[in-house]
Amino acid sequence: MQLAAVVALGVLLLAVLAVLQWYLARRFHRILNPGVLAATICVLLATLLGAQALSETAEQLRGARRDAFDSVVALSRARAIAYDANADESRYLLDQERRGQYERAFLANSQKLYGVRGATLATYDDELATTWQAYRSDREDLRFTGEFRRELDNITFPGERAAAEKAVETYAVYQRDDRKIRALVAQGKEREAVAFGISWQPDMSNAHFGAWMAALDKVTDINRHHFTASVQAGRSAVGGSLPWALGTLLAAVALTALGLRPRDAEFR
């Protein structure tokens, strides 16, 4: 929209100067007015500079939004859902009367992260492994949905795919931990289930959750870095070209005035 407005304004100014040049040629029997001719060149240059700056800025901002910001949104949402799911798991351990409710909530959040149609907690791990292997063989495979899918469909930057895939793989480890917790509860080993669920020791659930969050942070940071770089590049394009475009427009005004001054004197 802004680019179209700049081009339209430039064309309009060039048309005005062309008409002015034609009028002066007919009225004063001159072939060309040097001042108006120089002003025309300045307006043409200003239009090109302005259009170039806005085009570069639009491209940078488009990339920042589509390639980086959309991924940051999906990954930030995934992080929020992850903490919600982890809280549902903790409530499941603490509130015996509502275990069914929290189990369903955990599965619902899991489906938001990595959605597998028709999966239950009993089948989720196998379905995750199957669909993930299918994806690794064919990245166009669409058998899973959710925030992870949104990120994997928007891979743009160096190192982003490996980081995103690492996040899914650490998520799968955390999911397997959850099944171990529920199996211990079913066996009446609630103390062991709680210890496994809250411990930060290596190979315990919280340690694996932390590894998953670290993996999410890594892929998020890649996208945030490129978002910031794209915004800065867009600002640099505006800051570098637009002052020159404005300067040439002011020069066009001054040159037009200088070009018309001798003709104005002929009326006096």
Short mmCIF file of C-alpha atoms in Angstrom, two decimals:
data_model
loop_
_atom_site.label_atom_id
_atom_site.label_comp_id
_atom_site.label_asym_id
_atom_site.label_seq_id
_atom_site.Cartn_x
_atom_site.Cartn_y
_atom_site.Cartn_z
CA MET A 1 0.00 0.00 0.00
CA GLN A 2 2.74 2.48 0.96
CA LEU A 3 4.85 1.39 -2.00
CA ALA A 4 1.94 1.97 -4.37
CA ALA A 5 1.34 5.41 -2.83
CA VAL A 6 5.00 6.41 -3.29
CA VAL A 7 5.03 5.25 -6.91
CA ALA A 8 1.72 7.00 -7.63
CA LEU A 9 2.96 10.25 -6.06
CA GLY A 10 6.21 10.03 -8.02
CA VAL A 11 4.39 9.48 -11.29
CA LEU A 12 2.07 12.38 -10.52
CA LEU A 13 5.00 14.74 -9.80
CA LEU A 14 6.77 13.63 -12.97
CA ALA A 15 3.60 14.28 -14.97
CA VAL A 16 3.28 17.76 -13.43
CA LEU A 17 6.89 18.58 -14.29
CA ALA A 18 6.45 17.24 -17.81
CA VAL A 19 3.39 19.44 -18.33
CA LEU A 20 5.29 22.40 -16.88
CA GLN A 21 8.20 21.76 -19.23
CA TRP A 22 5.81 21.60 -22.19
CA TYR A 23 4.10 24.84 -21.13
CA LEU A 24 7.39 26.70 -20.75
CA ALA A 25 8.58 25.47 -24.12
CA ARG A 26 5.46 26.76 -25.85
CA ARG A 27 5.06 29.98 -23.88
CA PHE A 28 8.69 31.14 -23.94
CA HIS A 29 9.88 29.36 -27.09
CA ARG A 30 12.53 27.38 -25.22
CA ILE A 31 13.37 23.77 -25.98
CA LEU A 32 14.04 22.74 -22.36
CA ASN A 33 14.16 24.50 -19.02
CA PRO A 34 17.38 23.30 -17.30
CA GLY A 35 16.04 23.83 -13.77
CA VAL A 36 12.82 21.92 -14.44
CA LEU A 37 14.76 19.18 -16.23
CA ALA A 38 17.09 18.78 -13.21
CA ALA A 39 14.05 18.77 -10.91
CA THR A 40 12.50 16.01 -13.00
CA ILE A 41 15.62 13.91 -12.64
CA CYS A 42 15.56 14.53 -8.86
CA VAL A 43 11.92 13.45 -8.59
CA LEU A 44 12.63 10.31 -10.61
CA LEU A 45 15.58 9.50 -8.35
CA ALA A 46 13.54 10.18 -5.20
CA THR A 47 10.77 7.88 -6.43
CA LEU A 48 13.23 5.09 -7.16
CA LEU A 49 14.95 5.48 -3.79
CA GLY A 50 11.67 5.58 -1.88
CA ALA A 51 10.27 2.58 -3.74
CA GLN A 52 13.46 0.61 -3.19
CA ALA A 53 13.53 1.40 0.54
CA LEU A 54 9.88 0.47 1.05
CA SER A 55 10.22 -2.69 -1.03
CA GLU A 56 13.24 -3.87 0.97
CA THR A 57 11.52 -3.01 4.23
CA ALA A 58 8.33 -4.84 3.24
CA GLU A 59 10.32 -7.94 2.31
CA GLN A 60 12.25 -7.90 5.57
CA LEU A 61 9.10 -7.44 7.65
CA ARG A 62 7.27 -10.12 5.66
CA GLY A 63 10.10 -12.53 6.39
CA ALA A 64 10.21 -11.49 10.04
CA ARG A 65 6.50 -12.19 10.47
CA ARG A 66 6.07 -15.29 8.32
CA ASP A 67 9.42 -17.04 8.78
CA ALA A 68 10.31 -16.08 12.34
CA PHE A 69 7.41 -14.59 14.30
CA ASP A 70 4.90 -17.30 13.35
CA SER A 71 7.34 -19.91 14.66
CA VAL A 72 7.97 -17.93 17.85
CA VAL A 73 4.21 -17.81 18.47
CA ALA A 74 3.80 -21.57 17.92
CA LEU A 75 6.79 -22.39 20.13
CA SER A 76 5.73 -19.98 22.89
CA ARG A 77 2.27 -21.51 22.85
CA ALA A 78 3.85 -24.96 23.01
CA ARG A 79 5.85 -23.94 26.08
CA ALA A 80 2.72 -22.66 27.84
CA ILE A 81 0.80 -25.85 27.01
CA ALA A 82 3.76 -27.93 28.22
CA TYR A 83 3.68 -26.35 31.65
CA ASP A 84 -0.09 -26.79 31.78
CA ALA A 85 0.28 -30.48 30.91
CA ASN A 86 3.02 -30.92 33.50
CA ALA A 87 0.75 -29.33 36.11
CA ASP A 88 -2.06 -31.75 35.12
CA GLU A 89 0.36 -34.61 35.69
CA SER A 90 1.22 -33.29 39.16
CA ARG A 91 -2.46 -32.83 40.05
CA TYR A 92 -3.09 -36.39 38.90
CA LEU A 93 -0.61 -37.58 41.51
CA LEU A 94 -1.93 -35.38 44.32
CA ASP A 95 -5.70 -35.49 43.82
CA GLN A 96 -6.88 -39.10 43.78
CA GLU A 97 -10.56 -38.21 43.42
CA ARG A 98 -10.04 -36.26 40.19
CA ARG A 99 -7.42 -38.41 38.54
CA GLY A 100 -9.63 -39.18 35.56
CA GLN A 101 -10.22 -35.46 34.96
CA TYR A 102 -6.52 -34.60 35.07
CA GLU A 103 -5.62 -37.58 32.92
CA ARG A 104 -8.03 -36.36 30.23
CA ALA A 105 -6.64 -32.82 30.53
CA PHE A 106 -3.08 -34.13 30.11
CA LEU A 107 -4.06 -36.01 26.96
CA ALA A 108 -5.87 -32.95 25.58
CA ASN A 109 -2.79 -30.81 26.07
CA SER A 110 -0.61 -33.50 24.53
CA GLN A 111 -2.83 -33.48 21.47
CA LYS A 112 -2.43 -29.71 21.21
CA LEU A 113 1.32 -30.16 21.13
CA TYR A 114 1.57 -33.25 18.94
CA GLY A 115 -1.86 -34.29 17.76
CA VAL A 116 -2.55 -37.89 16.78
CA ARG A 117 -6.13 -38.55 15.77
CA GLY A 118 -7.94 -41.08 17.93
CA ALA A 119 -5.01 -41.72 20.28
CA THR A 120 -5.54 -42.47 23.95
CA LEU A 121 -2.87 -42.40 26.66
CA ALA A 122 -2.50 -46.15 26.17
CA THR A 123 -1.82 -45.78 22.43
CA TYR A 124 -0.29 -42.28 22.27
CA ASP A 125 3.36 -43.31 22.58
CA ASP A 126 3.15 -45.90 19.83
CA GLU A 127 1.24 -43.51 17.56
CA LEU A 128 3.77 -40.76 18.24
CA ALA A 129 6.67 -43.08 17.38
CA THR A 130 4.96 -44.30 14.20
CA THR A 131 3.99 -40.86 12.89
CA TRP A 132 7.35 -39.39 13.81
CA GLN A 133 9.20 -42.11 11.94
CA ALA A 134 6.93 -41.49 8.96
CA TYR A 135 7.75 -37.79 9.12
CA ARG A 136 11.50 -38.47 9.30
CA SER A 137 11.15 -40.56 6.14
CA ASP A 138 8.90 -38.03 4.39
CA ARG A 139 8.66 -34.46 5.68
CA GLU A 140 5.42 -33.99 3.75
CA ASP A 141 3.71 -36.64 5.88
CA LEU A 142 0.73 -35.00 7.59
CA ARG A 143 -0.32 -37.62 10.11
CA PHE A 144 0.24 -35.42 13.14
CA THR A 145 -0.89 -31.90 13.98
CA GLY A 146 -0.42 -29.34 16.75
CA GLU A 147 2.14 -26.70 17.63
CA PHE A 148 5.06 -28.93 16.69
CA ARG A 149 3.60 -29.40 13.24
CA ARG A 150 3.20 -25.64 12.80
CA GLU A 151 6.87 -25.15 13.58
CA LEU A 152 8.05 -28.02 11.38
CA ASP A 153 6.01 -26.65 8.48
CA ASN A 154 7.74 -23.28 8.86
CA ILE A 155 11.43 -24.24 8.87
CA THR A 156 13.51 -21.43 7.38
CA PHE A 157 16.80 -20.80 9.14
CA PRO A 158 20.06 -22.74 9.44
CA GLY A 159 19.96 -25.15 12.37
CA GLU A 160 16.23 -24.66 12.91
CA ARG A 161 15.11 -28.06 11.65
CA ALA A 162 17.60 -29.98 13.78
CA ALA A 163 16.61 -27.96 16.86
CA ALA A 164 12.88 -28.45 16.19
CA GLU A 165 13.30 -32.19 15.69
CA LYS A 166 15.33 -32.39 18.90
CA ALA A 167 12.43 -30.69 20.72
CA VAL A 168 10.00 -33.35 19.47
CA GLU A 169 12.35 -36.16 20.46
CA THR A 170 12.80 -34.82 24.00
CA TYR A 171 9.01 -34.41 24.17
CA ALA A 172 8.61 -38.10 23.33
CA VAL A 173 10.92 -38.99 26.24
CA TYR A 174 8.81 -36.89 28.60
CA GLN A 175 5.66 -38.61 27.36
CA ARG A 176 7.14 -42.03 28.09
CA ASP A 177 7.97 -40.82 31.60
CA ASP A 178 4.33 -39.91 32.11
CA ARG A 179 3.25 -43.44 31.23
CA LYS A 180 5.75 -44.80 33.75
CA ILE A 181 4.27 -42.55 36.44
CA ARG A 182 0.74 -43.80 35.70
CA ALA A 183 1.92 -47.40 35.63
CA LEU A 184 3.48 -46.99 39.09
CA VAL A 185 0.24 -45.47 40.39
CA ALA A 186 -1.75 -48.38 38.94
CA GLN A 187 0.58 -50.76 40.79
CA GLY A 188 -0.05 -48.93 44.04
CA LYS A 189 3.46 -47.48 44.12
CA GLU A 190 2.41 -43.89 44.56
CA ARG A 191 5.48 -42.91 46.58
CA GLU A 192 7.75 -44.15 43.78
CA ALA A 193 5.56 -42.39 41.19
CA VAL A 194 5.81 -39.08 43.04
CA ALA A 195 9.56 -39.44 43.51
CA PHE A 196 10.06 -40.19 39.82
CA GLY A 197 7.75 -37.35 38.79
CA ILE A 198 9.31 -34.56 40.87
CA SER A 199 12.98 -35.53 40.88
CA TRP A 200 15.57 -33.51 38.92
CA GLN A 201 18.06 -36.36 39.04
CA PRO A 202 19.27 -37.67 35.66
CA ASP A 203 16.79 -39.99 33.93
CA MET A 204 13.94 -38.74 36.11
CA SER A 205 10.81 -37.04 34.78
CA ASN A 206 11.57 -33.46 35.80
CA ALA A 207 15.08 -33.72 34.34
CA HIS A 208 13.58 -34.86 31.05
CA PHE A 209 11.01 -32.07 31.22
CA GLY A 210 13.85 -29.58 31.69
CA ALA A 211 15.67 -31.03 28.70
CA TRP A 212 12.50 -30.64 26.64
CA MET A 213 12.10 -27.00 27.70
CA ALA A 214 15.77 -26.34 26.87
CA ALA A 215 15.23 -27.82 23.42
CA LEU A 216 12.16 -25.63 22.89
CA ASP A 217 14.12 -22.58 24.01
CA LYS A 218 16.89 -23.32 21.53
CA VAL A 219 14.61 -23.42 18.48
CA THR A 220 12.71 -20.37 19.78
CA ASP A 221 15.96 -18.43 20.17
CA ILE A 222 16.93 -19.21 16.57
CA ASN A 223 13.67 -17.67 15.34
CA ARG A 224 13.86 -14.71 17.73
CA HIS A 225 17.40 -13.93 16.55
CA HIS A 226 16.32 -13.86 12.91
CA PHE A 227 13.19 -11.86 13.74
CA THR A 228 15.32 -9.20 15.41
CA ALA A 229 17.81 -9.23 12.54
CA SER A 230 15.04 -8.82 9.94
CA VAL A 231 13.46 -5.92 11.80
CA GLN A 232 16.83 -4.20 12.14
CA ALA A 233 17.56 -4.74 8.44
CA GLY A 234 14.19 -3.20 7.57
CA ARG A 235 14.88 -0.19 9.74
CA SER A 236 18.33 0.21 8.17
CA ALA A 237 16.81 0.18 4.68
CA VAL A 238 14.41 2.95 5.67
CA GLY A 239 17.06 4.94 7.51
CA GLY A 240 19.54 4.64 4.65
CA SER A 241 17.41 5.46 1.60
CA LEU A 242 14.50 7.61 2.72
CA PRO A 243 16.63 10.60 3.86
CA TRP A 244 18.22 10.66 0.41
CA ALA A 245 14.80 10.44 -1.21
CA LEU A 246 13.57 13.37 0.89
CA GLY A 247 16.72 15.34 0.07
CA THR A 248 16.26 14.87 -3.66
CA LEU A 249 12.61 15.97 -3.38
CA LEU A 250 13.69 19.16 -1.62
CA ALA A 251 16.33 19.66 -4.31
CA ALA A 252 13.60 19.24 -6.94
CA VAL A 253 11.58 22.02 -5.32
CA ALA A 254 14.61 24.31 -5.23
CA LEU A 255 15.60 23.54 -8.83
CA THR A 256 12.06 24.11 -10.06
CA ALA A 257 12.02 27.52 -8.33
CA LEU A 258 15.40 28.40 -9.86
CA GLY A 259 14.24 27.27 -13.28
CA LEU A 260 11.09 29.38 -13.13
CA ARG A 261 12.74 32.47 -11.73
CA PRO A 262 14.12 33.77 -15.10
CA ARG A 263 10.77 33.15 -16.77
CA ASP A 264 9.01 35.04 -13.96
CA ALA A 265 11.36 37.98 -14.52
CA GLU A 266 10.24 38.22 -18.15
CA PHE A 267 6.74 39.16 -16.96
CA ARG A 268 8.07 42.15 -15.02
#
